[in-house]
Amino acid sequence: MEEYSIKIVPTATPGIVKFEANKFLTQHESFEFKNIDEAQASPLAQQLFYLPFVKTVYIAQNFVAIEKYNIVEWPDVQNEVAEQISNYLNKGGEVIKQVEQKTGNIPVTVYAESTPNPGVMKFVANKKLVINAAEFKNIDEAQTSPLAVKLFHFPFVKEIFIDQNYISIQKYDMADWNDITMELREFIRNYIQEGNEVITAETDNASKEEAVAKQAEEQAKSFDNLDATSKEIVAILDEYIKPAVASDGGNILFDSYNAESKTVKVILQGACSGCPSSTMTLKNGIETMLRDMLANRVERVEAING
Protein backbone atom coordinates (compact mmCIF):
# COMPACT_ATOMS: atom_id res chain seq x y z
CA MET A 1 0.00 0.00 0.00
CA GLU A 2 1.26 3.43 -0.88
CA GLU A 3 2.52 5.43 2.10
CA TYR A 4 1.31 8.88 2.97
CA SER A 5 3.45 11.77 1.80
CA ILE A 6 2.91 15.40 2.75
CA LYS A 7 3.45 18.46 0.56
CA ILE A 8 3.82 21.90 2.15
CA VAL A 9 1.62 24.50 0.45
CA PRO A 10 1.67 28.18 1.49
CA THR A 11 -1.64 30.05 1.47
CA ALA A 12 -2.72 33.64 0.88
CA THR A 13 -2.80 34.06 4.67
CA PRO A 14 0.82 34.19 5.97
CA GLY A 15 -0.10 32.59 9.28
CA ILE A 16 -1.70 29.53 7.66
CA VAL A 17 0.06 26.69 5.85
CA LYS A 18 -1.58 23.69 4.20
CA PHE A 19 -0.08 20.22 4.51
CA GLU A 20 -1.47 18.29 1.54
CA ALA A 21 -1.59 14.50 1.62
CA ASN A 22 -1.38 12.21 -1.41
CA LYS A 23 -4.50 10.37 -0.20
CA PHE A 24 -7.85 11.38 1.26
CA LEU A 25 -8.01 11.98 5.00
CA THR A 26 -11.80 12.41 5.30
CA GLN A 27 -14.78 11.51 3.16
CA HIS A 28 -16.11 14.82 1.81
CA GLU A 29 -16.18 16.43 5.26
CA SER A 30 -14.29 19.39 6.74
CA PHE A 31 -13.46 20.12 10.39
CA GLU A 32 -12.15 23.13 12.33
CA PHE A 33 -10.65 22.89 15.82
CA LYS A 34 -9.60 25.95 17.82
CA ASN A 35 -8.14 24.13 20.82
CA ILE A 36 -7.39 20.66 22.16
CA ASP A 37 -10.78 20.37 23.89
CA GLU A 38 -12.63 21.00 20.64
CA ALA A 39 -10.44 18.39 18.98
CA GLN A 40 -11.83 15.40 20.90
CA ALA A 41 -13.08 13.92 17.63
CA SER A 42 -9.64 14.11 16.00
CA PRO A 43 -6.63 12.34 17.54
CA LEU A 44 -4.46 13.89 14.82
CA ALA A 45 -5.55 17.43 15.69
CA GLN A 46 -4.99 16.71 19.38
CA GLN A 47 -1.42 15.65 18.63
CA LEU A 48 -0.82 18.86 16.69
CA PHE A 49 -2.10 21.01 19.55
CA TYR A 50 0.83 19.78 21.67
CA LEU A 51 2.94 22.05 19.46
CA PRO A 52 2.88 25.38 21.35
CA PHE A 53 2.59 27.52 18.21
CA VAL A 54 -0.55 25.81 16.85
CA LYS A 55 -3.56 28.13 17.07
CA THR A 56 -6.18 26.44 14.84
CA VAL A 57 -6.30 23.14 12.96
CA TYR A 58 -8.41 22.64 9.84
CA ILE A 59 -8.87 19.15 8.40
CA ALA A 60 -10.46 18.69 4.97
CA GLN A 61 -10.53 15.95 2.36
CA ASN A 62 -6.83 15.66 1.58
CA PHE A 63 -5.11 18.29 3.70
CA VAL A 64 -4.46 19.63 7.16
CA ALA A 65 -4.20 23.42 7.42
CA ILE A 66 -2.66 24.97 10.51
CA GLU A 67 -2.89 28.54 11.71
CA LYS A 68 0.03 29.46 13.97
CA TYR A 69 0.70 31.96 16.71
CA ASN A 70 3.34 34.59 15.92
CA ILE A 71 5.95 33.09 18.24
CA VAL A 72 7.52 31.20 15.29
CA GLU A 73 7.93 31.57 11.53
CA TRP A 74 6.71 28.81 9.24
CA PRO A 75 10.07 28.29 7.44
CA ASP A 76 11.56 27.35 10.80
CA VAL A 77 9.00 24.68 11.72
CA GLN A 78 6.98 23.59 8.67
CA ASN A 79 9.27 20.70 7.67
CA GLU A 80 9.07 19.22 11.17
CA VAL A 81 5.27 19.56 11.17
CA ALA A 82 5.02 17.85 7.77
CA GLU A 83 7.22 15.01 9.03
CA GLN A 84 5.14 14.65 12.21
CA ILE A 85 1.90 14.42 10.20
CA SER A 86 3.29 11.88 7.72
CA ASN A 87 4.77 9.73 10.52
CA TYR A 88 1.46 9.79 12.39
CA LEU A 89 -0.52 8.75 9.32
CA ASN A 90 1.93 6.05 8.25
CA LYS A 91 1.78 4.50 11.71
CA GLY A 92 -1.96 4.08 11.27
CA GLY A 93 -3.01 7.04 13.37
CA GLU A 94 -6.67 7.98 13.27
CA VAL A 95 -7.59 11.29 11.66
CA ILE A 96 -11.25 11.52 12.72
CA LYS A 97 -12.82 9.10 15.16
CA GLN A 98 -15.32 6.93 13.32
CA VAL A 99 -17.94 7.23 16.04
CA GLU A 100 -17.80 11.00 15.78
CA GLN A 101 -18.21 11.21 12.03
CA LYS A 102 -21.51 12.42 10.72
CA THR A 103 -23.96 9.90 9.42
CA GLY A 104 -26.48 10.18 6.68
CA ASN A 105 -26.20 11.74 3.26
CA ILE A 106 -23.62 14.39 2.45
CA PRO A 107 -25.08 17.50 0.78
CA VAL A 108 -23.78 17.43 -2.80
CA THR A 109 -24.53 19.43 -5.91
CA VAL A 110 -23.55 18.40 -9.43
CA TYR A 111 -24.03 20.42 -12.59
CA ALA A 112 -23.44 19.51 -16.23
CA GLU A 113 -21.22 21.64 -18.42
CA SER A 114 -20.67 21.27 -22.16
CA THR A 115 -17.12 21.02 -23.55
CA PRO A 116 -15.56 21.87 -26.94
CA ASN A 117 -15.81 18.16 -27.70
CA PRO A 118 -19.46 17.50 -28.63
CA GLY A 119 -19.08 13.88 -27.57
CA VAL A 120 -18.01 14.78 -24.03
CA MET A 121 -19.98 16.30 -21.15
CA LYS A 122 -18.36 17.55 -17.93
CA PHE A 123 -20.13 16.86 -14.60
CA VAL A 124 -18.85 19.18 -11.87
CA ALA A 125 -19.35 18.51 -8.13
CA ASN A 126 -18.97 20.86 -5.18
CA LYS A 127 -16.71 18.25 -3.53
CA LYS A 128 -13.22 17.07 -4.36
CA LEU A 129 -13.53 13.62 -5.91
CA VAL A 130 -9.92 12.50 -6.50
CA ILE A 131 -6.43 13.68 -5.71
CA ASN A 132 -4.87 12.46 -8.95
CA ALA A 133 -6.44 12.34 -12.39
CA ALA A 134 -7.65 8.96 -13.68
CA GLU A 135 -8.71 7.99 -17.19
CA PHE A 136 -10.68 4.85 -18.07
CA LYS A 137 -11.19 3.68 -21.66
CA ASN A 138 -13.41 0.71 -20.74
CA ILE A 139 -14.89 -1.18 -17.81
CA ASP A 140 -11.85 -3.46 -17.44
CA GLU A 141 -9.61 -0.46 -16.84
CA ALA A 142 -12.09 0.90 -14.30
CA GLN A 143 -11.79 -1.83 -11.68
CA THR A 144 -10.16 0.59 -9.21
CA SER A 145 -13.06 3.03 -9.53
CA PRO A 146 -16.44 1.78 -8.29
CA LEU A 147 -18.10 4.90 -9.70
CA ALA A 148 -16.58 4.43 -13.16
CA VAL A 149 -17.63 0.78 -13.18
CA LYS A 150 -21.24 1.75 -12.47
CA LEU A 151 -21.14 4.48 -15.12
CA PHE A 152 -19.91 1.97 -17.71
CA HIS A 153 -23.13 0.02 -17.11
CA PHE A 154 -24.92 2.80 -18.97
CA PRO A 155 -24.76 1.53 -22.57
CA PHE A 156 -24.04 4.98 -23.96
CA VAL A 157 -20.90 5.65 -21.84
CA LYS A 158 -17.74 5.21 -23.91
CA GLU A 159 -14.86 6.69 -21.84
CA ILE A 160 -14.46 8.39 -18.45
CA PHE A 161 -11.95 10.92 -17.14
CA ILE A 162 -11.97 11.98 -13.46
CA ASP A 163 -9.95 14.85 -12.05
CA GLN A 164 -10.25 17.06 -8.96
CA ASN A 165 -13.99 17.84 -8.66
CA TYR A 166 -15.31 16.79 -12.06
CA ILE A 167 -16.04 13.79 -14.27
CA SER A 168 -15.79 14.02 -18.06
CA ILE A 169 -17.89 11.41 -19.84
CA GLN A 170 -17.56 10.58 -23.51
CA LYS A 171 -20.66 9.02 -25.05
CA TYR A 172 -21.35 6.82 -28.04
CA ASP A 173 -23.13 8.48 -30.96
CA MET A 174 -26.24 6.35 -30.35
CA ALA A 175 -27.35 8.73 -27.59
CA ASP A 176 -28.13 12.46 -27.48
CA TRP A 177 -27.00 14.58 -24.54
CA ASN A 178 -30.47 16.07 -24.25
CA ASP A 179 -31.79 12.61 -23.42
CA ILE A 180 -29.12 11.38 -21.00
CA THR A 181 -27.54 14.37 -19.22
CA MET A 182 -30.11 14.60 -16.44
CA GLU A 183 -29.96 10.86 -15.81
CA LEU A 184 -26.17 10.91 -15.51
CA ARG A 185 -26.12 14.06 -13.37
CA GLU A 186 -28.62 12.63 -10.87
CA PHE A 187 -26.83 9.28 -10.76
CA ILE A 188 -23.46 10.91 -10.02
CA ARG A 189 -24.98 13.25 -7.43
CA ASN A 190 -26.76 10.43 -5.59
CA TYR A 191 -23.67 8.21 -5.70
CA ILE A 192 -21.45 10.88 -4.11
CA GLN A 193 -24.13 12.00 -1.67
CA GLU A 194 -24.39 8.47 -0.28
CA GLY A 195 -20.70 8.62 0.60
CA ASN A 196 -19.60 5.95 -1.88
CA GLU A 197 -15.99 5.64 -3.03
CA VAL A 198 -14.95 7.26 -6.30
CA ILE A 199 -11.53 5.59 -6.38
CA THR A 200 -10.91 2.53 -4.22
CA ALA A 201 -8.78 3.55 -1.25
CA GLU A 202 -6.80 0.30 -1.08
CA THR A 203 -6.29 -2.56 -3.50
CA ASP A 204 -4.13 -5.66 -3.48
CA ASN A 205 -2.23 -4.24 -6.42
CA ALA A 206 -1.36 -0.62 -7.07
CA SER A 207 -4.48 1.21 -8.18
CA LYS A 208 -4.65 3.24 -11.35
CA GLU A 209 -4.73 6.38 -9.25
CA GLU A 210 -1.62 5.29 -7.37
CA ALA A 211 0.06 4.49 -10.67
CA VAL A 212 -0.72 7.99 -11.89
CA ALA A 213 0.58 9.43 -8.63
CA LYS A 214 3.75 7.38 -8.97
CA GLN A 215 4.14 8.52 -12.56
CA ALA A 216 3.73 12.14 -11.45
CA GLU A 217 6.33 11.61 -8.73
CA GLU A 218 8.73 10.09 -11.24
CA GLN A 219 8.12 12.99 -13.59
CA ALA A 220 8.87 15.43 -10.80
CA LYS A 221 12.13 13.63 -10.04
CA SER A 222 13.09 13.56 -13.73
CA PHE A 223 12.27 17.26 -14.12
CA ASP A 224 15.78 18.14 -12.95
CA ASN A 225 17.20 16.01 -15.77
CA LEU A 226 15.31 17.90 -18.47
CA ASP A 227 17.09 20.40 -20.65
CA ALA A 228 16.43 24.10 -20.05
CA THR A 229 13.92 24.45 -22.91
CA SER A 230 11.91 21.41 -21.77
CA LYS A 231 11.68 22.89 -18.28
CA GLU A 232 10.37 26.14 -19.75
CA ILE A 233 7.79 24.22 -21.81
CA VAL A 234 6.56 22.34 -18.71
CA ALA A 235 6.27 25.61 -16.80
CA ILE A 236 4.29 27.24 -19.63
CA LEU A 237 1.94 24.25 -19.91
CA ASP A 238 1.33 24.20 -16.14
CA GLU A 239 0.77 27.94 -15.78
CA TYR A 240 -1.04 28.92 -18.95
CA ILE A 241 -2.44 25.83 -20.69
CA LYS A 242 -3.54 23.35 -18.01
CA PRO A 243 -6.07 25.64 -16.28
CA ALA A 244 -7.81 26.37 -19.58
CA VAL A 245 -7.78 22.72 -20.62
CA ALA A 246 -9.13 21.64 -17.21
CA SER A 247 -12.02 24.10 -17.54
CA ASP A 248 -12.98 22.22 -20.70
CA GLY A 249 -12.91 18.86 -18.89
CA GLY A 250 -9.51 17.69 -20.06
CA ASN A 251 -5.83 17.54 -19.22
CA ILE A 252 -2.51 18.01 -21.00
CA LEU A 253 0.83 16.40 -20.13
CA PHE A 254 4.31 17.10 -21.45
CA ASP A 255 5.83 14.10 -23.23
CA SER A 256 9.02 15.21 -24.98
CA TYR A 257 10.91 17.96 -26.80
CA ASN A 258 13.14 17.49 -29.84
CA ALA A 259 15.58 20.36 -30.23
CA GLU A 260 16.59 19.36 -33.76
CA SER A 261 13.07 19.32 -35.21
CA LYS A 262 11.87 21.94 -32.69
CA THR A 263 8.88 19.69 -31.94
CA VAL A 264 6.98 19.36 -28.68
CA LYS A 265 4.92 16.25 -28.04
CA VAL A 266 2.05 16.33 -25.54
CA ILE A 267 -0.54 13.89 -24.21
CA LEU A 268 -4.19 14.92 -24.24
CA GLN A 269 -6.69 13.38 -21.81
CA GLY A 270 -10.38 13.65 -21.04
CA ALA A 271 -12.49 15.91 -23.27
CA CYS A 272 -9.39 16.97 -25.20
CA SER A 273 -8.57 13.47 -26.42
CA GLY A 274 -10.24 12.87 -29.75
CA CYS A 275 -11.93 16.28 -29.74
CA PRO A 276 -12.64 17.58 -33.27
CA SER A 277 -11.27 20.97 -32.23
CA SER A 278 -8.12 19.57 -30.60
CA THR A 279 -6.07 20.11 -33.76
CA MET A 280 -7.14 23.75 -33.85
CA THR A 281 -6.39 24.08 -30.14
CA LEU A 282 -2.93 22.61 -30.66
CA LYS A 283 -2.12 24.75 -33.69
CA ASN A 284 -3.79 28.05 -32.89
CA GLY A 285 -3.45 27.91 -29.11
CA ILE A 286 -0.64 25.86 -27.64
CA GLU A 287 1.66 25.92 -30.65
CA THR A 288 1.28 29.66 -31.15
CA MET A 289 1.94 30.38 -27.49
CA LEU A 290 5.05 28.21 -27.35
CA ARG A 291 6.35 29.73 -30.59
CA ASP A 292 5.88 33.23 -29.22
CA MET A 293 7.30 32.53 -25.78
CA LEU A 294 10.17 30.31 -26.95
CA ALA A 295 11.20 32.07 -30.16
CA ASN A 296 13.25 29.96 -32.58
CA ARG A 297 13.14 26.94 -30.27
CA VAL A 298 9.62 25.57 -30.94
CA GLU A 299 8.00 25.24 -34.35
CA ARG A 300 5.48 22.42 -33.99
CA VAL A 301 3.32 20.75 -31.31
CA GLU A 302 2.00 17.21 -31.73
CA ALA A 303 -0.46 15.20 -29.66
CA ILE A 304 0.75 11.61 -29.46
CA ASN A 305 -2.69 10.25 -28.60
CA GLY A 306 -5.07 13.02 -29.59
XYZ file of C-alpha atoms in Angstrom:
306
model
C 0.000 0.000 0.000
C 1.262 3.431 -0.878
C 2.524 5.426 2.103
C 1.308 8.882 2.975
C 3.446 11.765 1.802
C 2.914 15.398 2.746
C 3.453 18.462 0.563
C 3.823 21.898 2.151
C 1.616 24.500 0.453
C 1.672 28.184 1.491
C -1.640 30.047 1.469
C -2.724 33.642 0.880
C -2.798 34.058 4.667
C 0.815 34.193 5.973
C -0.095 32.587 9.284
C -1.702 29.530 7.665
C 0.057 26.691 5.849
C -1.575 23.689 4.197
C -0.076 20.218 4.513
C -1.471 18.288 1.540
C -1.586 14.496 1.617
C -1.377 12.214 -1.407
C -4.502 10.374 -0.201
C -7.850 11.383 1.261
C -8.009 11.984 5.004
C -11.796 12.410 5.301
C -14.776 11.509 3.156
C -16.114 14.819 1.805
C -16.176 16.435 5.262
C -14.289 19.394 6.742
C -13.461 20.125 10.386
C -12.151 23.126 12.331
C -10.654 22.894 15.820
C -9.600 25.954 17.824
C -8.142 24.129 20.820
C -7.393 20.661 22.164
C -10.780 20.369 23.886
C -12.628 21.003 20.637
C -10.437 18.388 18.977
C -11.834 15.402 20.901
C -13.081 13.924 17.628
C -9.635 14.114 16.002
C -6.632 12.337 17.538
C -4.462 13.894 14.819
C -5.552 17.433 15.690
C -4.987 16.712 19.382
C -1.421 15.649 18.632
C -0.822 18.856 16.689
C -2.099 21.013 19.553
C 0.827 19.784 21.669
C 2.941 22.055 19.461
C 2.881 25.383 21.349
C 2.593 27.524 18.211
C -0.551 25.812 16.848
C -3.560 28.127 17.075
C -6.184 26.444 14.842
C -6.303 23.139 12.959
C -8.415 22.639 9.841
C -8.868 19.149 8.395
C -10.458 18.686 4.975
C -10.534 15.951 2.365
C -6.829 15.662 1.583
C -5.112 18.289 3.701
C -4.456 19.635 7.161
C -4.198 23.422 7.422
C -2.657 24.971 10.505
C -2.892 28.540 11.708
C 0.035 29.459 13.967
C 0.700 31.960 16.711
C 3.339 34.588 15.923
C 5.954 33.091 18.245
C 7.522 31.197 15.291
C 7.932 31.566 11.528
C 6.713 28.809 9.235
C 10.069 28.288 7.438
C 11.561 27.354 10.804
C 8.998 24.680 11.722
C 6.978 23.586 8.669
C 9.268 20.695 7.670
C 9.071 19.220 11.168
C 5.272 19.562 11.166
C 5.021 17.852 7.774
C 7.218 15.006 9.033
C 5.136 14.653 12.205
C 1.899 14.422 10.202
C 3.293 11.878 7.722
C 4.771 9.733 10.515
C 1.461 9.794 12.395
C -0.517 8.753 9.320
C 1.931 6.051 8.246
C 1.780 4.496 11.710
C -1.964 4.080 11.266
C -3.006 7.042 13.374
C -6.672 7.977 13.267
C -7.593 11.293 11.658
C -11.255 11.525 12.720
C -12.825 9.098 15.162
C -15.316 6.935 13.321
C -17.936 7.232 16.044
C -17.804 10.998 15.785
C -18.211 11.214 12.035
C -21.507 12.421 10.723
C -23.961 9.901 9.419
C -26.482 10.182 6.676
C -26.200 11.738 3.260
C -23.616 14.388 2.453
C -25.078 17.501 0.776
C -23.778 17.428 -2.803
C -24.527 19.435 -5.911
C -23.548 18.401 -9.427
C -24.028 20.422 -12.586
C -23.437 19.507 -16.229
C -21.217 21.641 -18.419
C -20.670 21.267 -22.161
C -17.122 21.021 -23.552
C -15.555 21.873 -26.935
C -15.808 18.165 -27.701
C -19.465 17.496 -28.634
C -19.078 13.879 -27.573
C -18.008 14.785 -24.027
C -19.976 16.305 -21.147
C -18.361 17.548 -17.926
C -20.126 16.860 -14.603
C -18.847 19.179 -11.869
C -19.345 18.509 -8.132
C -18.967 20.862 -5.182
C -16.713 18.254 -3.531
C -13.218 17.071 -4.364
C -13.527 13.622 -5.912
C -9.924 12.495 -6.499
C -6.434 13.683 -5.712
C -4.868 12.457 -8.948
C -6.443 12.343 -12.393
C -7.645 8.962 -13.682
C -8.714 7.990 -17.194
C -10.682 4.853 -18.066
C -11.190 3.680 -21.655
C -13.407 0.711 -20.736
C -14.893 -1.182 -17.806
C -11.851 -3.463 -17.437
C -9.606 -0.458 -16.845
C -12.093 0.904 -14.301
C -11.795 -1.831 -11.681
C -10.160 0.585 -9.213
C -13.065 3.033 -9.527
C -16.443 1.777 -8.293
C -18.096 4.904 -9.696
C -16.581 4.435 -13.157
C -17.631 0.775 -13.175
C -21.241 1.746 -12.474
C -21.139 4.481 -15.119
C -19.913 1.972 -17.715
C -23.135 0.017 -17.106
C -24.916 2.795 -18.971
C -24.757 1.527 -22.573
C -24.037 4.983 -23.962
C -20.905 5.648 -21.841
C -17.742 5.208 -23.912
C -14.864 6.694 -21.840
C -14.459 8.387 -18.446
C -11.945 10.923 -17.139
C -11.974 11.977 -13.459
C -9.948 14.850 -12.055
C -10.249 17.056 -8.957
C -13.987 17.835 -8.658
C -15.314 16.787 -12.065
C -16.039 13.791 -14.270
C -15.792 14.024 -18.060
C -17.892 11.410 -19.838
C -17.560 10.578 -23.512
C -20.665 9.016 -25.052
C -21.353 6.819 -28.037
C -23.129 8.476 -30.961
C -26.237 6.351 -30.347
C -27.347 8.731 -27.593
C -28.133 12.456 -27.480
C -26.996 14.578 -24.538
C -30.468 16.072 -24.253
C -31.792 12.613 -23.418
C -29.124 11.378 -21.003
C -27.536 14.371 -19.224
C -30.106 14.605 -16.437
C -29.957 10.857 -15.807
C -26.166 10.906 -15.511
C -26.123 14.056 -13.375
C -28.620 12.630 -10.871
C -26.828 9.282 -10.761
C -23.462 10.915 -10.017
C -24.982 13.254 -7.429
C -26.759 10.430 -5.591
C -23.665 8.214 -5.698
C -21.448 10.876 -4.111
C -24.131 11.995 -1.670
C -24.393 8.473 -0.284
C -20.697 8.615 0.605
C -19.596 5.952 -1.876
C -15.988 5.643 -3.032
C -14.950 7.258 -6.301
C -11.529 5.594 -6.383
C -10.907 2.526 -4.221
C -8.780 3.547 -1.252
C -6.800 0.304 -1.083
C -6.294 -2.560 -3.499
C -4.134 -5.659 -3.478
C -2.230 -4.237 -6.417
C -1.358 -0.617 -7.066
C -4.482 1.206 -8.179
C -4.648 3.239 -11.348
C -4.726 6.384 -9.246
C -1.617 5.292 -7.370
C 0.064 4.489 -10.673
C -0.722 7.989 -11.892
C 0.577 9.427 -8.627
C 3.751 7.380 -8.968
C 4.140 8.522 -12.555
C 3.725 12.137 -11.448
C 6.334 11.607 -8.732
C 8.731 10.092 -11.238
C 8.119 12.986 -13.594
C 8.869 15.433 -10.800
C 12.126 13.630 -10.037
C 13.090 13.565 -13.728
C 12.273 17.262 -14.122
C 15.776 18.139 -12.951
C 17.197 16.009 -15.765
C 15.306 17.905 -18.469
C 17.094 20.401 -20.648
C 16.428 24.104 -20.050
C 13.924 24.446 -22.908
C 11.909 21.410 -21.770
C 11.677 22.890 -18.277
C 10.372 26.143 -19.749
C 7.788 24.215 -21.805
C 6.563 22.338 -18.714
C 6.273 25.609 -16.799
C 4.286 27.244 -19.626
C 1.936 24.249 -19.912
C 1.334 24.196 -16.144
C 0.768 27.943 -15.777
C -1.042 28.918 -18.951
C -2.440 25.827 -20.686
C -3.538 23.345 -18.014
C -6.067 25.638 -16.281
C -7.811 26.372 -19.585
C -7.783 22.716 -20.619
C -9.133 21.639 -17.205
C -12.015 24.102 -17.537
C -12.976 22.216 -20.701
C -12.908 18.857 -18.894
C -9.510 17.687 -20.055
C -5.829 17.536 -19.216
C -2.511 18.007 -21.000
C 0.826 16.403 -20.125
C 4.314 17.102 -21.447
C 5.831 14.100 -23.226
C 9.021 15.210 -24.977
C 10.912 17.958 -26.801
C 13.144 17.487 -29.840
C 15.583 20.365 -30.226
C 16.595 19.364 -33.757
C 13.073 19.316 -35.207
C 11.867 21.939 -32.686
C 8.880 19.686 -31.944
C 6.982 19.362 -28.683
C 4.915 16.249 -28.038
C 2.054 16.334 -25.537
C -0.539 13.887 -24.211
C -4.190 14.922 -24.243
C -6.689 13.378 -21.813
C -10.382 13.651 -21.044
C -12.486 15.908 -23.266
C -9.391 16.973 -25.196
C -8.569 13.474 -26.418
C -10.242 12.873 -29.753
C -11.926 16.280 -29.738
C -12.640 17.577 -33.270
C -11.274 20.967 -32.231
C -8.120 19.573 -30.600
C -6.072 20.115 -33.763
C -7.136 23.752 -33.851
C -6.389 24.075 -30.145
C -2.926 22.612 -30.655
C -2.119 24.746 -33.693
C -3.793 28.047 -32.886
C -3.446 27.905 -29.112
C -0.635 25.859 -27.643
C 1.663 25.917 -30.654
C 1.276 29.664 -31.149
C 1.944 30.385 -27.488
C 5.054 28.211 -27.351
C 6.354 29.731 -30.589
C 5.879 33.232 -29.223
C 7.305 32.533 -25.784
C 10.172 30.306 -26.948
C 11.205 32.074 -30.164
C 13.250 29.958 -32.581
C 13.137 26.941 -30.271
C 9.623 25.571 -30.936
C 8.000 25.238 -34.352
C 5.479 22.417 -33.990
C 3.321 20.750 -31.313
C 2.004 17.208 -31.733
C -0.456 15.200 -29.665
C 0.755 11.610 -29.462
C -2.689 10.251 -28.596
C -5.068 13.022 -29.586
